[in-house]
Coordinates of C-alpha atoms and ligand atoms in Angstrom, one line a residue:
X176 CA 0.0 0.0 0.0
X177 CA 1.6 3.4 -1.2
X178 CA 2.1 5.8 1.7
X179 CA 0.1 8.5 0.3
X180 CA -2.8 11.3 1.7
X181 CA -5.4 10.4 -0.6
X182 CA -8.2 12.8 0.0
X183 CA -11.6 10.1 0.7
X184 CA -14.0 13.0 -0.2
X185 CA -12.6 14.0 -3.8
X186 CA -10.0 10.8 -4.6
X187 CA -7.5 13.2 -5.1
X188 CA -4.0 12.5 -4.0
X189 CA -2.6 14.8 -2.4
X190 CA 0.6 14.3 -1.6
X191 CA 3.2 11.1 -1.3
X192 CA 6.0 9.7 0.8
X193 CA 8.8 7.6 0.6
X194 CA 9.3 4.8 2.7
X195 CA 12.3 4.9 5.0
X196 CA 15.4 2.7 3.6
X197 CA 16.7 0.1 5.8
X198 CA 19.5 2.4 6.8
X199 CA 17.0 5.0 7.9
X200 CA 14.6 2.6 10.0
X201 CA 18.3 1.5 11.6
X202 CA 19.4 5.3 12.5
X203 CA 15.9 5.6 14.3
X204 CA 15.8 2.5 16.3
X205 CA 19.2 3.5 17.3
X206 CA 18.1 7.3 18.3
X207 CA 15.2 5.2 20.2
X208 CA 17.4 2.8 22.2
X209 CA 19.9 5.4 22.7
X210 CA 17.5 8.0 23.9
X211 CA 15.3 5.3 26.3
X212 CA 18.5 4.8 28.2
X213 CA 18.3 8.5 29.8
X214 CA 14.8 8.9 29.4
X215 CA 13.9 6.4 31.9
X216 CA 15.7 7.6 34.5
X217 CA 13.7 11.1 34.3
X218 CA 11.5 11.8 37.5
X219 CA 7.7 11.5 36.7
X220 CA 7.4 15.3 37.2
X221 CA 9.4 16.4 34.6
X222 CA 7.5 13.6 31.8
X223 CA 4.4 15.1 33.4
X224 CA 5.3 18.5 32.3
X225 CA 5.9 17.4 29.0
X226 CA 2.9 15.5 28.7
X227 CA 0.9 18.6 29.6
X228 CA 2.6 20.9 27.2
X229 CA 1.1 18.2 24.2
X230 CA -1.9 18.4 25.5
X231 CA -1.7 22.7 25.4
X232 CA -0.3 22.1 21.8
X233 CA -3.3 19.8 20.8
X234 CA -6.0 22.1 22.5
X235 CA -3.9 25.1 20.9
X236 CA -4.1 23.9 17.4
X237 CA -6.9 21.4 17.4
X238 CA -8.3 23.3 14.0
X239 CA -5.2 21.8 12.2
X240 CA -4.9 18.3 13.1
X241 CA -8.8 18.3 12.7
X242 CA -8.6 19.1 9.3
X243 CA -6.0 16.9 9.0
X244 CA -7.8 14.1 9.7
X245 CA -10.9 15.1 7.9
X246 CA -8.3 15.0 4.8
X247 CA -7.1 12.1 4.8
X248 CA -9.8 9.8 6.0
X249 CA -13.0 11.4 5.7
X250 CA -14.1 12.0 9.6
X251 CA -16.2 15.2 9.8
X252 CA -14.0 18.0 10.9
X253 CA -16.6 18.2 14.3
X254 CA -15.9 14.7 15.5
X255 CA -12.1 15.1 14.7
X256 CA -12.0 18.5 16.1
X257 CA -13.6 16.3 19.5
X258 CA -11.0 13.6 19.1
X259 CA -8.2 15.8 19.3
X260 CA -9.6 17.3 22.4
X261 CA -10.0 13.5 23.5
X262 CA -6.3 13.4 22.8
X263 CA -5.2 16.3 25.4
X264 CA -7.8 14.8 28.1
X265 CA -5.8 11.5 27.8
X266 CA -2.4 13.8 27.9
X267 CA -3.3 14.9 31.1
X268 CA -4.6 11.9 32.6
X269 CA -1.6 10.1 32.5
X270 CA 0.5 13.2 33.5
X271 CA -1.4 13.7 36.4
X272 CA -1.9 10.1 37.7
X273 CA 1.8 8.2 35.9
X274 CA 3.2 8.8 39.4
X275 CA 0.6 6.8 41.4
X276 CA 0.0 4.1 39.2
X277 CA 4.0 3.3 39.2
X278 CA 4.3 3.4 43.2
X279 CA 6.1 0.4 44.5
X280 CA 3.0 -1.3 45.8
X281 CA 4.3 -3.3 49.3
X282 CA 3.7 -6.5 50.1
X283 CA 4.1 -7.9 53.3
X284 CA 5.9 -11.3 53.1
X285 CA 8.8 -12.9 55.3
X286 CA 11.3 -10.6 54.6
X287 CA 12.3 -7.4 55.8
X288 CA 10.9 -5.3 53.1
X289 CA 9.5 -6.6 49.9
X290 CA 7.3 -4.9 47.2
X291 CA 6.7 -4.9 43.3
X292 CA 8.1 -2.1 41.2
X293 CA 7.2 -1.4 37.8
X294 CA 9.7 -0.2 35.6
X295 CA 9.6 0.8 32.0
X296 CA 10.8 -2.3 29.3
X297 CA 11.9 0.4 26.9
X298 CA 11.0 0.9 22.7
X299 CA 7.7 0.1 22.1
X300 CA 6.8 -0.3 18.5
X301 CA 2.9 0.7 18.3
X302 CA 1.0 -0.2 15.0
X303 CA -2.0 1.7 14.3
X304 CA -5.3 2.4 12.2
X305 CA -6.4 5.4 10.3
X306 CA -9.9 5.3 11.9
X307 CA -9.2 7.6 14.8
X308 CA -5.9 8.7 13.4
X309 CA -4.8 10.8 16.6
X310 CA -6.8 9.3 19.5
X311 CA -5.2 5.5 19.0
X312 CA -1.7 7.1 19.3
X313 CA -2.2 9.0 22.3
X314 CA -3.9 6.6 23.9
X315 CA -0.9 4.1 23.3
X316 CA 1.5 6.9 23.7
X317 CA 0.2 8.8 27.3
X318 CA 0.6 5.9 29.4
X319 CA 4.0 4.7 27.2
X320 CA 6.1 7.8 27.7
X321 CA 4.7 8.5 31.1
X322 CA 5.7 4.8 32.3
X323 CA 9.8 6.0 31.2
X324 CA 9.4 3.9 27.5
X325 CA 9.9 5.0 24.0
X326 CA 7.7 4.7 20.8
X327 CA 8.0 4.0 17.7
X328 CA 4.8 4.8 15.4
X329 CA 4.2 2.8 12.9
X330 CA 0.9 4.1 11.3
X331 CA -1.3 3.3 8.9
X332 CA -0.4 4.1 5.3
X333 CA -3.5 6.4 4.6
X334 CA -2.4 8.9 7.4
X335 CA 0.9 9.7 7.0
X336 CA 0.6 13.5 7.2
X337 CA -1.3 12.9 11.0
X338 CA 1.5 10.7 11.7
X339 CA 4.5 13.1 11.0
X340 CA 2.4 16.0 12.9
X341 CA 1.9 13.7 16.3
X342 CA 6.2 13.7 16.2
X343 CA 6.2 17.2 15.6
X344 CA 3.7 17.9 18.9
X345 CA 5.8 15.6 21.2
X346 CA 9.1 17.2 19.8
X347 CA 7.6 20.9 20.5
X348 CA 6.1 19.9 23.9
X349 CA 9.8 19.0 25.0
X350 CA 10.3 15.0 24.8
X351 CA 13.8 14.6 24.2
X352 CA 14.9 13.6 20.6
X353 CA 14.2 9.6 20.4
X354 CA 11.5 9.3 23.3
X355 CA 8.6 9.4 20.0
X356 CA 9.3 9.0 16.3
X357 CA 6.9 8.2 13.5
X358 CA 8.6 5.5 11.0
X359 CA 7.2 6.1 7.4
X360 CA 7.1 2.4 6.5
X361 CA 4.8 -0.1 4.8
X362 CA 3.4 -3.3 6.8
X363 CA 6.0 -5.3 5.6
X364 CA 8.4 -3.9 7.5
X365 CA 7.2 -4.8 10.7
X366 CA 7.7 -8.3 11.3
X367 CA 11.8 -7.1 11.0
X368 CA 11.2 -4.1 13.4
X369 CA 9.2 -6.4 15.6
X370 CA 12.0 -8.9 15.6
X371 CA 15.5 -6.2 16.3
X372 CA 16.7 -7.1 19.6
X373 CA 16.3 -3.2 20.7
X374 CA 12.5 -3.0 20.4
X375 CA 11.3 -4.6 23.2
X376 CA 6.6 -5.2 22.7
X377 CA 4.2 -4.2 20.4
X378 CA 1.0 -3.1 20.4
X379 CA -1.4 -3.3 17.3
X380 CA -5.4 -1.9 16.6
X381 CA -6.4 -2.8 13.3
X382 CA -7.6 -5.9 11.7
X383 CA -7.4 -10.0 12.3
X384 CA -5.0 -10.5 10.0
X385 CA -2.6 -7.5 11.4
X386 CA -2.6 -9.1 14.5
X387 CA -2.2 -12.6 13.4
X388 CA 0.8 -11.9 11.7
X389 CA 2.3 -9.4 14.4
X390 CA 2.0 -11.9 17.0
X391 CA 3.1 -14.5 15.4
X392 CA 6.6 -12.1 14.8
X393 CA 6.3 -11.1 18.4
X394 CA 5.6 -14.9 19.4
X395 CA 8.5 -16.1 17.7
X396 CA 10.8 -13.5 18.9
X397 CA 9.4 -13.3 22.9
X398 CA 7.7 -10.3 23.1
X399 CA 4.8 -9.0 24.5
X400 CA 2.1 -7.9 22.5
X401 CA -1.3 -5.8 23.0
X402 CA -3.5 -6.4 20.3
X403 CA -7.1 -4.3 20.0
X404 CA -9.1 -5.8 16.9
X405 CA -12.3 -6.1 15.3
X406 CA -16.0 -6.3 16.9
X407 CA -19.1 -7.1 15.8
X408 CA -20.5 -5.4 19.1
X409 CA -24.6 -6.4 19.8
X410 CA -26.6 -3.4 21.0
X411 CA -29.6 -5.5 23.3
X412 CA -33.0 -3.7 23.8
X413 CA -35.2 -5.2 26.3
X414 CA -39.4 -4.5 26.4
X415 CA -38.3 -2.2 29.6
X416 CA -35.9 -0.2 28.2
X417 CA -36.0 3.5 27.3
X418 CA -37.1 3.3 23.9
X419 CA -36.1 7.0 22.5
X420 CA -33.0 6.8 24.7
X421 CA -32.2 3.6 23.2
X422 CA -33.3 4.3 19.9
X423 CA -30.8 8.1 19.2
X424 CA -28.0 5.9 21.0
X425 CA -28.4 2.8 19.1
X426 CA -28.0 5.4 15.4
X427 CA -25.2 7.3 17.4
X428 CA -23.2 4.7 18.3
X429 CA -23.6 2.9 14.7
X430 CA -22.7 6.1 13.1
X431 CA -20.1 7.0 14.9
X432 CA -17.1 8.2 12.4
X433 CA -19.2 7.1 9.8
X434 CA -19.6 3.8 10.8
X435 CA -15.9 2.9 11.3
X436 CA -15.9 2.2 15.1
X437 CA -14.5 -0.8 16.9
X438 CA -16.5 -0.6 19.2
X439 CA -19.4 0.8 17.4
X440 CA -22.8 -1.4 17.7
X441 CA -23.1 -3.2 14.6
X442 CA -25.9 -6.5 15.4
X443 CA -29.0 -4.5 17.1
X444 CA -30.8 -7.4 19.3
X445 CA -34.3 -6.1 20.3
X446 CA -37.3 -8.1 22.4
X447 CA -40.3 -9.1 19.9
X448 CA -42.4 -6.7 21.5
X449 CA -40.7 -3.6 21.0
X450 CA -39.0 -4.6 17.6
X451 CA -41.9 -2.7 14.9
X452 CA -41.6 0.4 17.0
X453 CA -37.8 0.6 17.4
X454 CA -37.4 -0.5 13.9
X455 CA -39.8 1.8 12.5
X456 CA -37.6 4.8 14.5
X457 CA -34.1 3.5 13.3
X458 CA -35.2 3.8 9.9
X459 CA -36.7 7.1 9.7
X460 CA -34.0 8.1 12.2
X461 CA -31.4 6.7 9.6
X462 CA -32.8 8.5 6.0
X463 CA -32.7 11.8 8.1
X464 CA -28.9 11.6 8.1
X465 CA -26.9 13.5 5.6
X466 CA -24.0 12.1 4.0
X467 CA -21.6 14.1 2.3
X468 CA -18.7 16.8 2.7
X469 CA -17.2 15.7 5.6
X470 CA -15.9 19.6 6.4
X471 CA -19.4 20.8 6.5
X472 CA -21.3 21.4 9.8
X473 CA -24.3 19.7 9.0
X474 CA -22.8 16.6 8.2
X475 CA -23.5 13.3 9.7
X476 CA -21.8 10.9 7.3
X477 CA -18.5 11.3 5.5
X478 CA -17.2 8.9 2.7
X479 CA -15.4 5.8 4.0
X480 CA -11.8 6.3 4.1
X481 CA -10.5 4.1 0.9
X482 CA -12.2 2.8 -2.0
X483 CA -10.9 -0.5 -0.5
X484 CA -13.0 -0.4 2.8
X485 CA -16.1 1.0 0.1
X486 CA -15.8 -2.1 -2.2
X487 CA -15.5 -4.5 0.6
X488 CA -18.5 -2.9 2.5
X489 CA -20.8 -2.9 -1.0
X490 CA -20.0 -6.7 -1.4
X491 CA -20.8 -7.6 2.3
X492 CA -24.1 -5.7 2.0
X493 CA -24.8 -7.8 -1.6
X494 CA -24.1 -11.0 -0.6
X495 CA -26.2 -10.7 3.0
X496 CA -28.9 -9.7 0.8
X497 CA -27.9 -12.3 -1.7
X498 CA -28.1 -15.0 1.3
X499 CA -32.2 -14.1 2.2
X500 CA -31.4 -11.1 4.1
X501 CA -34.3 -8.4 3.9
X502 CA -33.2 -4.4 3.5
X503 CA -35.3 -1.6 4.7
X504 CA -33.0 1.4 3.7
X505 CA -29.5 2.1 1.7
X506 CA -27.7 -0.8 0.1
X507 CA -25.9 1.2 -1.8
X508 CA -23.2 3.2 -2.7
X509 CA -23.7 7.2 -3.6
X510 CA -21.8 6.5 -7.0
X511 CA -23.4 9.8 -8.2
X512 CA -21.0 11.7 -5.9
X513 CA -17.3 11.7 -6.4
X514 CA -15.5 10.1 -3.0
X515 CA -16.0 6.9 -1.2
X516 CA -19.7 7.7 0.5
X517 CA -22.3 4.7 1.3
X518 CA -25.6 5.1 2.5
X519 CA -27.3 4.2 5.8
X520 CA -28.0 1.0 5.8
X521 CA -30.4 -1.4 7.4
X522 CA -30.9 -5.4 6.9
X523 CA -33.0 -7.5 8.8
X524 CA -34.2 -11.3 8.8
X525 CA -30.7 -12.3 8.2
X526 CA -31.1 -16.0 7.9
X527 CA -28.6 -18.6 10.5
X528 CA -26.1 -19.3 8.1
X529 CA -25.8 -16.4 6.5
X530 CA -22.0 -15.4 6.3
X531 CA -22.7 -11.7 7.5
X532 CA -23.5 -12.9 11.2
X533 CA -19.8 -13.1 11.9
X534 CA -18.6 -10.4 10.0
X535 CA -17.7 -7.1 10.8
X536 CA -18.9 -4.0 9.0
X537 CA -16.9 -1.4 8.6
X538 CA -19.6 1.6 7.7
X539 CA -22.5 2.4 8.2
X540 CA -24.7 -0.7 7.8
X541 CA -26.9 -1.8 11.2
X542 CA -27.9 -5.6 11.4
X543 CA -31.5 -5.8 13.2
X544 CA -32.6 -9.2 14.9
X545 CA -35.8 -10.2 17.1
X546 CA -35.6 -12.7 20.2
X547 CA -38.3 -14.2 22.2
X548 CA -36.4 -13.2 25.5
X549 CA -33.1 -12.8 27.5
X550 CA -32.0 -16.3 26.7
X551 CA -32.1 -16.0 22.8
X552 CA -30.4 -12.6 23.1
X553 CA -27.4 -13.5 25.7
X554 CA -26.8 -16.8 23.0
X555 CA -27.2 -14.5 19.9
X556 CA -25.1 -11.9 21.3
X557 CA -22.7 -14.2 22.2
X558 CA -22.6 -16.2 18.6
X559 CA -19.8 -14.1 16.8
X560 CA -16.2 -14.7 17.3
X561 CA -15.3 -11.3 18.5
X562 CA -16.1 -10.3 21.8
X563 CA -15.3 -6.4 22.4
X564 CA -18.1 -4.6 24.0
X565 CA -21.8 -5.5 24.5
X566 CA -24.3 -2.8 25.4
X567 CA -27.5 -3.5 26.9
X568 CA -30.9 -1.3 27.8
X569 CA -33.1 -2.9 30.3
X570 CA -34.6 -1.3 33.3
X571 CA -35.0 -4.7 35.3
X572 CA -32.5 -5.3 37.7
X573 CA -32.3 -9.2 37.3
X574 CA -31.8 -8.8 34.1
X575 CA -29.1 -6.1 34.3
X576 CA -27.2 -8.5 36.1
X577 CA -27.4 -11.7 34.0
X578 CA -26.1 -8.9 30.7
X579 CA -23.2 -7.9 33.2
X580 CA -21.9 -11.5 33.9
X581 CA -22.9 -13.6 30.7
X582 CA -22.0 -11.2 28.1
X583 CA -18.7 -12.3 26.2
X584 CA -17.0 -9.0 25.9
X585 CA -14.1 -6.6 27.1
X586 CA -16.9 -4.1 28.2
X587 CA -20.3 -4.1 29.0
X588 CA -22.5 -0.6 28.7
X589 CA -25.9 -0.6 30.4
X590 CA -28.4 2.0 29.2
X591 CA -25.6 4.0 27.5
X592 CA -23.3 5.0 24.5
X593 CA -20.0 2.4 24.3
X594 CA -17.0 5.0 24.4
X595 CA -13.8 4.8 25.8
X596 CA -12.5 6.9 28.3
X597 CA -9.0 7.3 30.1
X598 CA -10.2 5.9 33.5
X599 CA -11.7 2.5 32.4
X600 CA -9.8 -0.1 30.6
X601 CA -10.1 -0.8 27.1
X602 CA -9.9 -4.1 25.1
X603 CA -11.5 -7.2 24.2
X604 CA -11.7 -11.0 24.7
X605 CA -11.8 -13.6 21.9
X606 CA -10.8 -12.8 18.4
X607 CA -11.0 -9.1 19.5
X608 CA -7.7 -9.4 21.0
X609 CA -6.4 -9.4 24.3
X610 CA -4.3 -6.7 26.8
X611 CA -5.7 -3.1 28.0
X612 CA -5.1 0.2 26.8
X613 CA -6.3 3.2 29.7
X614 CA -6.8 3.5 33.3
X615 CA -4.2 1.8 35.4
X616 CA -4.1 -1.7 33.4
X617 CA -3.2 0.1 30.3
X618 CA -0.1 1.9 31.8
X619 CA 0.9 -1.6 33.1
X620 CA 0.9 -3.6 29.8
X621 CA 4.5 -2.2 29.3
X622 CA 6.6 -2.6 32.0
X623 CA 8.8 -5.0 34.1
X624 CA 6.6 -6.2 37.0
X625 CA 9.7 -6.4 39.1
X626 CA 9.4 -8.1 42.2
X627 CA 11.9 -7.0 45.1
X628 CA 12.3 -9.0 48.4
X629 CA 14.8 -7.6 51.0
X630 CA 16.4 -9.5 54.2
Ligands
NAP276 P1 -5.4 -3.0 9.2 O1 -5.5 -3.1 7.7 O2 -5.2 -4.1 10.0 O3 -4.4 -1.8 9.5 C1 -4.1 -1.4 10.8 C2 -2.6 -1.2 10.9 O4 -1.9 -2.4 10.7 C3 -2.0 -0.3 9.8 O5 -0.9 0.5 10.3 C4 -1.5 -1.3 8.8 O6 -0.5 -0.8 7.9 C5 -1.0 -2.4 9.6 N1 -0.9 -3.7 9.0 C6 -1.8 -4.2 8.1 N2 -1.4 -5.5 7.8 C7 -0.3 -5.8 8.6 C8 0.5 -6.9 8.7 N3 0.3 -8.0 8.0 N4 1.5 -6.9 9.6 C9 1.7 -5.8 10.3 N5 1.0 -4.6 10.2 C10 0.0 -4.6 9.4 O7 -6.8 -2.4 9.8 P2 -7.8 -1.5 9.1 O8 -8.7 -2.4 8.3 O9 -7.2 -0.3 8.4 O10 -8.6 -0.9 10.4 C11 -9.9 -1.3 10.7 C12 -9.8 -2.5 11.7 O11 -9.3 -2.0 12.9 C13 -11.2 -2.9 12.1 O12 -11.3 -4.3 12.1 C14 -11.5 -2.3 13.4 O13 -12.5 -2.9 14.2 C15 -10.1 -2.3 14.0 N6 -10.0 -1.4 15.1 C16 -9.9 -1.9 16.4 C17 -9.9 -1.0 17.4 C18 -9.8 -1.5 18.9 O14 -9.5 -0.7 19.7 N7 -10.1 -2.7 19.1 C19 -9.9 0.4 17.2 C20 -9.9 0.8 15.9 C21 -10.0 -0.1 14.9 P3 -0.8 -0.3 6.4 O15 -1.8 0.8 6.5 O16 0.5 0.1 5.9 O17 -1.4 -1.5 5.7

């Protein structure tokens, strides 16, 4: 894939990099390792400083990288102008509670003194997706530099022009020369970079096959890994639930970033007797939205970020159809518009062997089911291979409960929007991946769990 900013809206390429050469890739895992060996040894207050000053320099110029993003994957330029503000929240999370969640934690034992310690490993390659170009890095790269490691980014091939301006912030904020540096590289120079002595884990967001093959490098080298995959998340509504709340959450949360969410909901599971009403909302709820230029104000939907992710999304949609499936609005592509936009999309009565029932979609397509009850909508939420997040809406307590503990997922959301945020832990179970990002558990992925015992 050429490492290009190919602008979603217009196809226009805008501009094209070079990969590195070997010889350059060697200089900056040299700067990295070189750099690490200081860098760790920094107190926590000054990386704190540091970490706030990126988080000034995103709120400072959030305008740019917003636009930014909207150029080179299609986000409207008011949720990237909100991710980048997600991106300073993070910032100061982790520069504000690094210190505490790296205490020596005590633990009282026969000897003298004896506690754990958690010390950073040192370079950390990170992988990442174009779909929240900005937030995935900072998310990795808050807790990473604030634990005493180094990063290496390599991003995807879409973004490149986010990816050089995330160096540039942590540059300006102060981070000595090393501590973050984006590598211009294709995927198939990972599994090599994965596999140099000097880089010590890897974490990946993106697809199946991106983290079967960097785990199988890590695997075969020893390293840790942190992999945040696909979902397929199921979005339950019960006969008790809020029905209007559920219903504007249900086309938020689908919609979100044009459909192009992890942890969007994708299979809508909804109780017999409130199925014709809820269905009858989603749909009118879904025609209202307007697709188009993602820089305008009033836009809901932007094109998809490649013609690949289009084309892949059109033939999923065809062959669910193709397989019995019934749709009740979209299905197609808005070929009368230049750009890569799809419509909202509906199918329902998808029949039990119908391929689409373990698929991802990447866009904005909702699958709708009916169940007789809590039993047939645990099972059918459970039925893909990815296991994510889950949200439920249900006003009876029993049944609150049996969502919280049978659900297979990473996360489960009752009566609200899935979203991640700093101070809960974010991942997934099953082909979904496995490790945290956020809170304290994702500061902990990457370090020595060093246990010291002293007679
Ligand atoms: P992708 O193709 O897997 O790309 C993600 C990153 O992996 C890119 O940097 C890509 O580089 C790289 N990559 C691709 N193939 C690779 C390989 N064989 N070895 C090493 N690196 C490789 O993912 P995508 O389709 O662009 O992104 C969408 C997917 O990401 C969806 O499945 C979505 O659910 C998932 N996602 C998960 C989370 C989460 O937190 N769980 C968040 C966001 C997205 P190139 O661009 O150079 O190919």
């Amino acid at each position: 894939m050429a490492i290009a900013t190919i602008n979603p809206t217009t196809g226009e390429t805008v501009k094209t990099f070079e990969p590195l050469t070997d010889a350059a890739i060697e200089t900056k895992l040299g700067l990295a390792q070189t750099a690490f060996k200081q860098y760790q040894r920094l107190p926590f207050e000054q990386r704190s400083i540091w970490m706030q000053k990126a988080a000034d320099i995103l709120e400072r110029d959030r305008e740019i990288y917003a636009k930014m993003m909207t150029l080179e994957m299609g986000k409207t330029l008011k949720s990237a102008i909100a991710e980048v503000e997600k991106c300073a929240l993070v910032c100061r999370y982790y520069a504000k509670n690094a210190a505490q969640f790296m205490a020596d934690v005590p633990a009282s034992t026969d000897a003298s003194s004896s506690f754990v310690r958690y010390q950073p490993l040192g370079v950390i390659l990170a992988v990442m997706p174009w779909n929240f170009p900005f937030w995935q890095v900072f998310r990795f790269a808050a807790p990473t530099l604030m634990a005493g490691n180094v990063g290496l980014l390599k991003h995807a091939s879409n973004v490149p022009q986010c990816a050089l301006k995330i160096e540039e912030i942590f540059t300006e904020a102060g981070f000595p020369e090393g501590v973050f540096q984006t590598l211009l590289v294709g995927s198939d120079k990972v599994g090599k970079i994965v596999a140099d002595d000097r880089v010590k884990a890897a974490t990946l967001t993106g697809s199946e096959p991106a983290g079967e093959s960097l785990a199988a490098q890590a695997g075969k080298n020893l390293k840790k890994v942190v992999l945040e995959l696909g979902g397929s998340d199921p979005f339950i509504v019960m006969s008790s639930a809020d029905l209007p709340a559920a219903l504007s959450t249900a086309v938020t949360s689908r919609m979100l970033n044009s459909g192009q969410t992890c942890v969007a909901a994708k299979r809508f599971i909804l109780a017999e007797e409130i199925a014709e009403e809820f269905i009858a909302g989603f749909v009118e709820k879904f025609e209202q939205l307007k697709v188009g230029d993602p820089m305008l104000p009033e836009t809901d939907i932007g094109p998809l970020a490649t013609p690949a992710i289009l084309k892949e999304l059109e033939n999923q949609v065809q062959a669910c159809i193709a397989s019995g499936a019934k749709l009740l609005t979209g299905g197609r592509a808005l070929s009368e518009k230049a750009g890569n936009f799809y419509l909202p999309t509906i199918l329902t009565d998808i029949p039990l062997d119908a391929a689409a029932r373990q698929q991802e979609f990447f866009g904005p397509v909702a699958l709708v089911f009916r169940v007789a009850n809590i039993d047939e909508a645990i099972e059918l939420a459970n039925s893909t291979s990815f296991g994510l997040a889950a949200t439920a809406w249900t006003t009876v307590s029993s049944e609150c409960d049996r969502f919280i503990s049978e659900l297979e997922a990473g996360a489960v959301f009752i009566n609200g929007l899935v979203k991640s945020d700093p101070r809960l832990p974010f991942g997934g179970i099953k082909r979904s991946g496995y490790g945290r990002e956020l809170s304290i558990q994702g500061i902990h992925e990457f370090v020595n769990i060093k246990t010291v015992w002293v007679k």
